[in-house]
mmCIF file of C-alpha atoms and ligand atoms in Angstrom:
data_model
loop_
_atom_site.group_PDB
_atom_site.id
_atom_site.type_symbol
_atom_site.label_atom_id
_atom_site.label_comp_id
_atom_site.label_asym_id
_atom_site.label_seq_id
_atom_site.Cartn_x
_atom_site.Cartn_y
_atom_site.Cartn_z
ATOM 1 C CA MET U 281 107.790 120.191 105.233
ATOM 2 C CA GLY U 282 110.301 122.109 103.106
ATOM 3 C CA TYR U 283 111.137 121.297 99.748
ATOM 4 C CA SER U 284 113.874 122.707 97.315
ATOM 5 C CA SER U 285 112.797 125.152 95.048
ATOM 6 C CA ALA U 286 113.905 122.665 92.306
ATOM 7 C CA VAL U 287 110.951 120.252 93.575
ATOM 8 C CA TYR U 288 108.593 123.266 93.564
ATOM 9 C CA ARG U 289 109.491 124.322 89.946
ATOM 10 C CA THR U 290 108.983 120.689 88.707
ATOM 11 C CA THR U 291 105.809 120.435 90.778
ATOM 12 C CA LYS U 292 104.359 123.862 89.549
ATOM 13 C CA ARG U 293 105.097 122.748 85.716
ATOM 14 C CA GLU U 294 103.152 119.416 86.299
ATOM 15 C CA MET U 295 100.182 121.318 87.814
ATOM 16 C CA ASP U 296 100.306 123.682 84.806
ATOM 17 C CA LYS U 297 100.510 120.562 82.341
ATOM 18 C CA ARG U 298 97.494 119.009 84.202
ATOM 19 C CA ARG U 299 95.633 122.390 83.836
ATOM 20 C CA GLN U 300 96.530 122.476 79.944
ATOM 21 C CA LEU U 301 95.282 118.981 79.475
ATOM 22 C CA VAL U 302 92.028 119.543 81.153
ATOM 23 C CA PHE U 303 91.187 122.090 78.381
ATOM 24 C CA GLU U 304 92.838 120.362 75.740
ATOM 25 C CA ASN U 305 90.701 117.366 76.792
ATOM 26 C CA GLN U 306 87.493 119.511 76.913
ATOM 27 C CA GLU U 307 88.330 120.842 73.293
ATOM 28 C CA LYS U 308 88.490 117.193 71.858
ATOM 29 C CA ARG U 309 85.310 115.985 73.345
ATOM 30 C CA LYS U 310 83.554 119.258 71.978
ATOM 31 C CA LYS U 311 84.681 118.446 68.687
ATOM 32 C CA ILE U 312 83.497 114.671 68.878
ATOM 33 C CA PHE U 313 80.201 115.970 69.841
ATOM 34 C CA TYR U 314 79.691 118.745 67.380
ATOM 35 C CA ASN U 315 80.812 116.131 64.772
ATOM 36 C CA LYS U 316 77.894 114.071 65.866
ATOM 37 C CA CYS U 317 75.486 116.741 66.775
ATOM 38 C CA PRO U 318 75.870 120.034 64.707
ATOM 39 C CA ARG U 319 72.863 121.510 66.600
ATOM 40 C CA ALA U 320 74.938 121.638 69.794
ATOM 41 C CA GLN U 321 77.723 123.883 68.288
ATOM 42 C CA GLU U 322 74.733 126.325 67.391
ATOM 43 C CA ILE U 323 73.602 126.148 70.885
ATOM 44 C CA GLU U 324 76.901 126.897 72.148
ATOM 45 C CA ARG U 325 77.369 129.871 69.947
ATOM 46 C CA GLU U 326 73.932 131.105 71.091
ATOM 47 C CA ILE U 327 74.773 130.747 74.710
ATOM 48 C CA ALA U 328 77.712 132.680 74.408
ATOM 49 C CA SER U 329 76.213 135.466 72.124
ATOM 50 C CA THR U 330 73.415 135.847 75.413
ATOM 51 C CA SER U 331 76.159 137.155 77.594
ATOM 52 C CA ILE U 332 77.052 140.028 75.374
ATOM 53 C CA ARG U 333 73.380 140.761 74.899
ATOM 54 C CA VAL U 334 72.776 140.822 78.630
ATOM 55 C CA ALA U 335 75.745 143.418 79.016
ATOM 56 C CA LYS U 336 74.514 145.375 76.000
ATOM 57 C CA GLN U 337 70.961 145.563 77.894
ATOM 58 C CA VAL U 338 72.341 146.687 81.263
ATOM 59 C CA PHE U 339 74.497 149.480 79.569
ATOM 60 C CA SER U 340 71.530 150.370 77.377
ATOM 61 C CA GLY U 341 69.833 152.321 80.219
ATOM 62 C CA LYS U 342 66.444 151.522 78.428
ATOM 63 C CA ALA U 343 63.558 150.954 80.811
ATOM 64 C CA ASN U 344 62.537 147.366 81.794
ATOM 65 C CA VAL U 345 66.079 146.000 81.856
ATOM 66 C CA LYS U 346 65.011 143.718 84.789
ATOM 67 C CA GLU U 347 62.142 142.125 82.205
ATOM 68 C CA GLN U 348 64.484 141.927 79.415
ATOM 69 C CA LEU U 349 67.253 140.080 81.634
ATOM 70 C CA GLU U 350 64.801 137.787 82.936
ATOM 71 C CA LYS U 351 63.851 136.877 79.546
ATOM 72 C CA LEU U 352 67.448 136.118 78.291
ATOM 73 C CA LYS U 353 68.148 134.037 81.291
ATOM 74 C CA ASN U 354 64.961 131.777 80.803
ATOM 75 C CA TYR U 355 66.111 131.574 77.119
ATOM 76 C CA ASN U 356 69.383 130.611 78.019
ATOM 77 C CA LEU U 357 68.106 127.930 80.640
ATOM 78 C CA ASN U 358 66.353 126.453 77.704
ATOM 79 C CA LEU U 359 69.273 126.317 75.601
ATOM 80 C CA GLN U 360 71.254 124.404 78.190
ATOM 81 C CA LYS U 361 68.444 122.243 78.636
ATOM 82 C CA GLU U 362 68.269 121.440 75.054
ATOM 83 C CA LEU U 363 72.044 120.762 75.194
ATOM 84 C CA SER U 364 71.862 118.230 78.147
ATOM 85 C CA GLU U 365 68.837 116.365 76.240
ATOM 86 C CA LEU U 366 70.967 116.501 73.080
ATOM 87 C CA LEU U 367 74.017 114.822 75.068
ATOM 88 C CA VAL U 368 71.801 112.064 76.694
ATOM 89 C CA LYS U 369 69.964 111.427 73.273
ATOM 90 C CA ASN U 370 73.338 110.764 71.540
ATOM 91 C CA GLY U 371 74.593 108.401 74.366
ATOM 92 C CA PHE U 372 77.117 110.698 75.945
ATOM 93 C CA PRO U 373 77.211 111.832 79.738
ATOM 94 C CA GLU U 374 75.622 114.844 80.839
ATOM 95 C CA ASN U 375 79.163 116.418 81.873
ATOM 96 C CA PHE U 376 80.638 115.569 78.726
ATOM 97 C CA LEU U 377 81.435 119.227 77.636
ATOM 98 C CA GLU U 378 82.615 120.349 80.839
ATOM 99 C CA GLU U 379 86.032 120.657 82.231
ATOM 100 C CA TRP U 380 87.239 117.135 83.719
ATOM 101 C CA TYR U 381 89.573 118.060 86.350
ATOM 102 C CA LYS U 382 92.085 115.647 88.203
ATOM 103 C CA CYS U 383 91.150 117.675 91.593
ATOM 104 C CA ASN U 384 87.665 118.963 91.706
ATOM 105 C CA LEU U 385 88.872 120.780 95.006
ATOM 106 C CA CYS U 386 91.111 123.266 93.377
ATOM 107 C CA LYS U 387 90.321 122.723 89.655
ATOM 108 C CA ASP U 388 93.978 121.740 89.294
ATOM 109 C CA THR U 389 95.357 125.122 90.230
ATOM 110 C CA GLY U 390 96.860 123.539 93.443
ATOM 111 C CA TYR U 391 95.464 126.061 95.841
ATOM 112 C CA ILE U 392 92.001 126.604 97.370
ATOM 113 C CA ASN U 393 91.545 130.555 98.841
ATOM 114 C CA GLY U 394 95.232 130.769 98.699
ATOM 115 C CA LYS U 395 96.105 127.575 100.755
ATOM 116 C CA MET U 396 97.665 124.964 99.164
ATOM 117 C CA CYS U 397 95.486 121.819 98.164
ATOM 118 C CA SER U 398 96.068 118.432 99.315
ATOM 119 C CA CYS U 399 96.705 117.210 95.756
ATOM 120 C CA MET U 400 99.572 119.760 95.217
ATOM 121 C CA LYS U 401 101.030 118.526 98.688
ATOM 122 C CA GLN U 402 100.961 114.991 97.307
ATOM 123 C CA LEU U 403 102.456 116.060 94.163
ATOM 124 C CA LEU U 404 105.186 117.861 96.110
ATOM 125 C CA ARG U 405 105.857 114.871 98.037
ATOM 126 C CA ASP U 406 106.173 112.391 95.030
ATOM 127 C CA THR U 407 108.269 114.799 93.103
ATOM 128 C CA ALA U 408 110.414 115.272 96.070
ATOM 129 C CA TYR U 409 110.834 111.299 96.674
ATOM 130 C CA ASN U 410 111.414 110.513 92.621
ATOM 131 C CA GLU U 411 113.932 113.488 92.849
ATOM 132 C CA LEU U 412 115.671 111.462 95.997
ATOM 133 C CA ASN U 413 115.134 108.074 94.575
ATOM 134 C CA SER U 414 116.398 108.870 91.190
ATOM 135 C CA LYS U 415 120.003 107.767 92.028
ATOM 136 C CA SER U 416 118.990 104.574 93.241
ATOM 137 C CA PRO U 417 118.322 101.206 91.380
ATOM 138 C CA LEU U 418 114.824 101.083 92.632
ATOM 139 C CA SER U 419 113.230 99.591 89.455
ATOM 140 C CA LEU U 420 115.886 96.787 89.243
ATOM 141 C CA CYS U 421 114.963 94.319 91.927
ATOM 142 C CA ASP U 422 111.803 92.494 92.770
ATOM 143 C CA PHE U 423 111.111 89.330 94.858
ATOM 144 C CA SER U 424 110.670 87.340 91.300
ATOM 145 C CA THR U 425 114.145 87.649 90.574
ATOM 146 C CA PHE U 426 115.548 86.737 94.005
ATOM 147 C CA ASP U 427 117.121 83.154 93.386
ATOM 148 C CA VAL U 428 117.203 81.119 96.845
ATOM 149 C CA SER U 429 118.646 78.251 94.962
ATOM 150 C CA LEU U 430 121.918 80.089 94.425
ATOM 151 C CA TYR U 431 122.451 79.507 98.583
ATOM 152 C CA SER U 432 124.466 76.221 99.419
ATOM 153 C CA GLY U 433 122.192 73.383 100.987
ATOM 154 C CA GLU U 434 125.313 72.479 103.269
ATOM 155 C CA VAL U 435 125.031 72.967 106.964
ATOM 156 C CA GLN U 436 128.327 74.727 107.806
ATOM 157 C CA MET U 437 130.383 73.566 110.967
ATOM 158 C CA GLY U 438 128.655 74.829 114.189
ATOM 159 C CA GLN U 439 125.249 75.787 112.414
ATOM 160 C CA LYS U 440 122.102 73.766 112.864
ATOM 161 C CA THR U 441 120.576 74.642 109.336
ATOM 162 C CA SER U 442 122.004 75.158 106.002
ATOM 163 C CA PRO U 443 122.209 78.758 104.127
ATOM 164 C CA ILE U 444 119.420 77.844 101.665
ATOM 165 C CA GLU U 445 117.210 77.238 104.700
ATOM 166 C CA LYS U 446 117.921 80.289 106.330
ATOM 167 C CA MET U 447 117.538 82.383 103.466
ATOM 168 C CA SER U 448 114.451 80.822 102.275
ATOM 169 C CA LYS U 449 112.728 81.901 105.809
ATOM 170 C CA ILE U 450 114.480 85.274 105.408
ATOM 171 C CA PHE U 451 113.116 85.717 101.585
ATOM 172 C CA GLU U 452 109.395 84.642 103.187
ATOM 173 C CA TYR U 453 109.697 86.999 105.753
ATOM 174 C CA CYS U 454 110.704 89.884 103.584
ATOM 175 C CA LYS U 455 107.729 88.983 101.241
ATOM 176 C CA LYS U 456 105.180 89.078 103.845
ATOM 177 C CA TYR U 457 106.725 92.293 105.225
ATOM 178 C CA ALA U 458 106.359 94.049 101.755
ATOM 179 C CA GLU U 459 102.721 92.578 101.639
ATOM 180 C CA ASN U 460 101.448 93.397 104.976
ATOM 181 C CA PHE U 461 103.292 96.746 105.251
ATOM 182 C CA SER U 462 101.755 99.482 107.122
ATOM 183 C CA LEU U 463 103.284 102.290 109.388
ATOM 184 C CA ASN U 464 102.854 100.138 112.044
ATOM 185 C CA SER U 465 105.308 97.493 110.662
ATOM 186 C CA ASP U 466 108.517 96.638 112.156
ATOM 187 C CA ASN U 467 112.141 98.296 111.822
ATOM 188 C CA LEU U 468 114.456 95.519 110.422
ATOM 189 C CA LEU U 469 118.204 95.277 110.368
ATOM 190 C CA LEU U 470 119.532 93.226 107.481
ATOM 191 C CA ARG U 471 122.912 92.243 108.401
ATOM 192 C CA GLY U 472 125.607 89.893 106.854
ATOM 193 C CA SER U 473 128.554 89.894 104.285
ATOM 194 C CA THR U 474 128.611 91.618 100.932
ATOM 195 C CA GLY U 475 126.840 90.015 98.271
ATOM 196 C CA LEU U 476 124.430 88.124 100.154
ATOM 197 C CA GLY U 477 121.094 89.832 98.812
ATOM 198 C CA LYS U 478 120.490 92.436 101.301
ATOM 199 C CA THR U 479 120.200 95.132 98.741
ATOM 200 C CA HIS U 480 118.254 92.986 96.542
ATOM 201 C CA LEU U 481 115.399 92.092 99.300
ATOM 202 C CA SER U 482 115.511 95.655 100.426
ATOM 203 C CA LEU U 483 114.927 97.317 97.056
ATOM 204 C CA ALA U 484 112.140 94.498 96.291
ATOM 205 C CA ILE U 485 110.348 95.570 99.546
ATOM 206 C CA ALA U 486 110.677 99.043 98.452
ATOM 207 C CA LYS U 487 109.421 98.432 95.129
ATOM 208 C CA TYR U 488 106.165 96.406 96.838
ATOM 209 C CA VAL U 489 105.428 99.028 99.204
ATOM 210 C CA ILE U 490 105.837 101.920 96.871
ATOM 211 C CA SER U 491 103.083 99.889 94.483
ATOM 212 C CA LYS U 492 100.761 100.006 97.541
ATOM 213 C CA GLY U 493 100.942 103.804 97.382
ATOM 214 C CA PHE U 494 103.283 104.159 100.330
ATOM 215 C CA GLY U 495 106.321 106.951 100.136
ATOM 216 C CA VAL U 496 109.681 105.072 100.267
ATOM 217 C CA ILE U 497 112.865 106.682 100.122
ATOM 218 C CA TYR U 498 116.053 104.399 99.569
ATOM 219 C CA PHE U 499 119.579 106.101 100.208
ATOM 220 C CA SER U 500 122.948 104.484 100.572
ATOM 221 C CA ALA U 501 124.671 105.663 103.717
ATOM 222 C CA PRO U 502 127.504 107.119 101.804
ATOM 223 C CA ASN U 503 125.178 109.190 99.623
ATOM 224 C CA LEU U 504 123.158 110.099 102.449
ATOM 225 C CA VAL U 505 125.788 111.655 104.185
ATOM 226 C CA ASN U 506 127.302 113.230 101.159
ATOM 227 C CA GLN U 507 123.689 114.737 100.731
ATOM 228 C CA LEU U 508 123.287 116.236 104.316
ATOM 229 C CA GLU U 509 127.020 117.399 104.438
ATOM 230 C CA LYS U 510 126.428 119.313 101.146
ATOM 231 C CA GLU U 511 123.209 120.690 102.540
ATOM 232 C CA ARG U 512 124.792 121.599 105.853
ATOM 233 C CA PHE U 513 128.058 123.119 104.871
ATOM 234 C CA GLY U 514 127.495 123.620 101.117
ATOM 235 C CA ASP U 515 126.019 126.078 98.841
ATOM 236 C CA LEU U 516 122.845 126.989 100.536
ATOM 237 C CA SER U 517 120.913 128.601 97.702
ATOM 238 C CA ASP U 518 118.756 125.882 97.277
ATOM 239 C CA ASN U 519 116.762 125.061 100.326
ATOM 240 C CA GLU U 520 116.932 121.184 100.148
ATOM 241 C CA ASN U 521 115.835 119.553 103.550
ATOM 242 C CA THR U 522 116.677 116.108 102.923
ATOM 243 C CA GLU U 523 116.770 115.172 106.755
ATOM 244 C CA GLU U 524 113.107 116.230 107.213
ATOM 245 C CA ILE U 525 111.889 114.325 104.043
ATOM 246 C CA LEU U 526 113.772 111.123 105.446
ATOM 247 C CA THR U 527 112.206 111.524 108.820
ATOM 248 C CA ASP U 528 108.875 112.073 107.344
ATOM 249 C CA CYS U 529 108.393 109.345 104.756
ATOM 250 C CA ASP U 530 106.392 106.185 105.330
ATOM 251 C CA LEU U 531 109.669 103.749 104.942
ATOM 252 C CA LEU U 532 113.271 104.708 104.944
ATOM 253 C CA ILE U 533 115.813 102.309 103.699
ATOM 254 C CA LEU U 534 119.086 102.997 104.629
ATOM 255 C CA ASP U 535 121.529 100.956 102.563
ATOM 256 C CA ASP U 536 125.295 100.037 103.291
ATOM 257 C CA MET U 537 125.492 101.427 106.587
ATOM 258 C CA GLY U 538 128.929 101.627 107.879
ATOM 259 C CA THR U 539 130.527 102.407 104.538
ATOM 260 C CA GLU U 540 130.145 106.308 104.868
ATOM 261 C CA HIS U 541 133.116 108.281 105.858
ATOM 262 C CA ASN U 542 132.529 108.737 109.347
ATOM 263 C CA SER U 543 132.298 112.070 110.982
ATOM 264 C CA ALA U 544 130.771 113.616 114.378
ATOM 265 C CA TYR U 545 128.204 115.305 112.053
ATOM 266 C CA ALA U 546 127.270 112.263 110.029
ATOM 267 C CA THR U 547 126.907 109.877 112.854
ATOM 268 C CA SER U 548 124.399 112.522 114.790
ATOM 269 C CA ALA U 549 122.525 113.145 111.610
ATOM 270 C CA ILE U 550 121.803 109.397 111.231
ATOM 271 C CA TYR U 551 120.819 108.762 114.763
ATOM 272 C CA ASN U 552 118.435 111.986 114.739
ATOM 273 C CA ILE U 553 116.932 110.466 111.693
ATOM 274 C CA ILE U 554 116.563 106.914 112.812
ATOM 275 C CA ASN U 555 115.843 107.996 116.574
ATOM 276 C CA THR U 556 112.716 110.511 115.081
ATOM 277 C CA ARG U 557 111.414 107.699 113.064
ATOM 278 C CA ILE U 558 111.435 105.452 116.069
ATOM 279 C CA MET U 559 109.734 108.216 118.264
ATOM 280 C CA VAL U 560 106.936 109.121 115.665
ATOM 281 C CA GLY U 561 106.450 105.331 114.870
ATOM 282 C CA LYS U 562 107.715 105.223 111.296
ATOM 283 C CA PRO U 563 109.533 102.038 110.081
ATOM 284 C CA THR U 564 112.993 102.158 108.951
ATOM 285 C CA ILE U 565 115.358 99.292 107.369
ATOM 286 C CA ILE U 566 118.795 99.290 107.782
ATOM 287 C CA ASN U 567 121.336 97.251 105.605
ATOM 288 C CA THR U 568 124.921 96.508 106.871
ATOM 289 C CA ASN U 569 127.888 94.199 106.722
ATOM 290 C CA LEU U 570 129.212 95.295 110.180
ATOM 291 C CA THR U 571 128.831 93.050 113.117
ATOM 292 C CA ILE U 572 126.988 94.403 116.144
ATOM 293 C CA SER U 573 130.641 94.989 117.748
ATOM 294 C CA ASP U 574 131.529 96.752 114.632
ATOM 295 C CA LEU U 575 128.757 98.857 114.812
ATOM 296 C CA GLN U 576 129.290 99.540 118.343
ATOM 297 C CA GLU U 577 132.871 100.823 117.352
ATOM 298 C CA GLU U 578 131.705 102.997 114.651
ATOM 299 C CA TYR U 579 128.602 104.541 116.120
ATOM 300 C CA SER U 580 127.770 105.893 119.201
ATOM 301 C CA LYS U 581 126.403 103.674 122.268
ATOM 302 C CA ARG U 582 123.040 105.134 122.062
ATOM 303 C CA LEU U 583 122.405 104.733 118.325
ATOM 304 C CA VAL U 584 123.439 101.057 118.545
ATOM 305 C CA SER U 585 121.406 100.512 121.494
ATOM 306 C CA ARG U 586 118.539 102.170 119.878
ATOM 307 C CA ILE U 587 119.132 99.627 116.581
ATOM 308 C CA MET U 588 119.786 96.710 118.978
ATOM 309 C CA GLY U 589 116.151 97.583 120.983
ATOM 310 C CA ASP U 590 113.976 98.528 118.240
ATOM 311 C CA PHE U 591 114.786 96.490 115.150
ATOM 312 C CA THR U 592 114.204 92.886 114.123
ATOM 313 C CA ARG U 593 117.387 91.519 113.088
ATOM 314 C CA LEU U 594 117.690 89.342 109.851
ATOM 315 C CA GLU U 595 121.173 87.561 109.571
ATOM 316 C CA PHE U 596 122.040 86.750 105.806
ATOM 317 C CA VAL U 597 124.302 83.724 105.509
ATOM 318 C CA GLY U 598 126.243 82.009 102.715
ATOM 319 C CA LYS U 599 128.746 82.857 100.158
ATOM 320 C CA ASP U 600 128.823 85.863 98.009
ATOM 321 C CA ILE U 601 125.907 85.392 95.557
ATOM 322 C CA ARG U 602 127.549 87.574 93.015
ATOM 323 C CA GLN U 603 130.485 85.481 92.834
ATOM 324 C CA ILE U 604 128.475 82.433 92.415
ATOM 325 C CA LYS U 605 126.436 84.142 89.543
ATOM 326 C CA LYS U 606 129.663 85.233 87.846
ATOM 327 C CA LEU U 607 130.789 81.340 87.945
ATOM 328 C CA LYS U 608 127.381 80.193 86.564
ATOM 329 C CA GLY U 609 127.695 82.901 83.980
ATOM 330 C CA LEU U 610 124.451 84.435 85.293
ATOM 331 C CA ILE U 611 125.993 87.986 85.143
HETATM 332 ZN ZN1 ZN P 111 93.492 119.902 94.395
#
């Protein structure tokens, strides 16, 4: 997985901060303990000075160095023992004075024998996702702010159910989808005119799924195409690899598909991302205002047939909720 150098820099800074915090917190704990038990500080100083005495013994060249070293070792062990007993006696855990790492595998260095530790891989991933999601309104929408009562209860001509009934079902479906989300979840196509709540519900799904610990990326199609074209044809000094990250994330939400400017490159990049995700079995949610025949006109046949064959379609109905909210003075 390739990330940009900016992502690497941010991650490195975060790892440095983690390590610094480990030692700062250790110092704080030591102070707390020494205040309560001054003898402990004496012991710590004594332990530190024995290592100097060991070095002196080794370099002195005197006879019976081995015997002297053995003595010092025992002396040191006794001091350690006394320290542990003092900790327990004063109600502290035995490891109270040690370094408390976030990751014990790599001691928060990010590497084990020159290989990147899983904690750093996770942090790189989170950093990249945060950066890609930083331009989207991910934090603004959740299920509790979706108001189904704004949809009409009147059954339209030629329909069997009212918008409020249909939208209640869609709302429940999306909520369950988020609650039960897994890498085996379905792909969804949220289709309907502007202002019917597609973005709101997909962002609510994103927020919920992120809170369950999954890696989610939300992108509007125009922003995605801009980003991919910039990486493909623009300044290549930074080795950003959005296409790879989008293919790899646990859930990809592609909003406003069909509003991006159309180019052969954009169409094929979008197809590649969606197709690869289907092949490796990772869920995608697409929002679009386009009808199926519009989609067929805008995109290649193979992309539309992929979407038709592999996505569960949710048809959003009703009148523009943003207009209704405005009329009611809600926004
Ligand atoms: Zn680690």
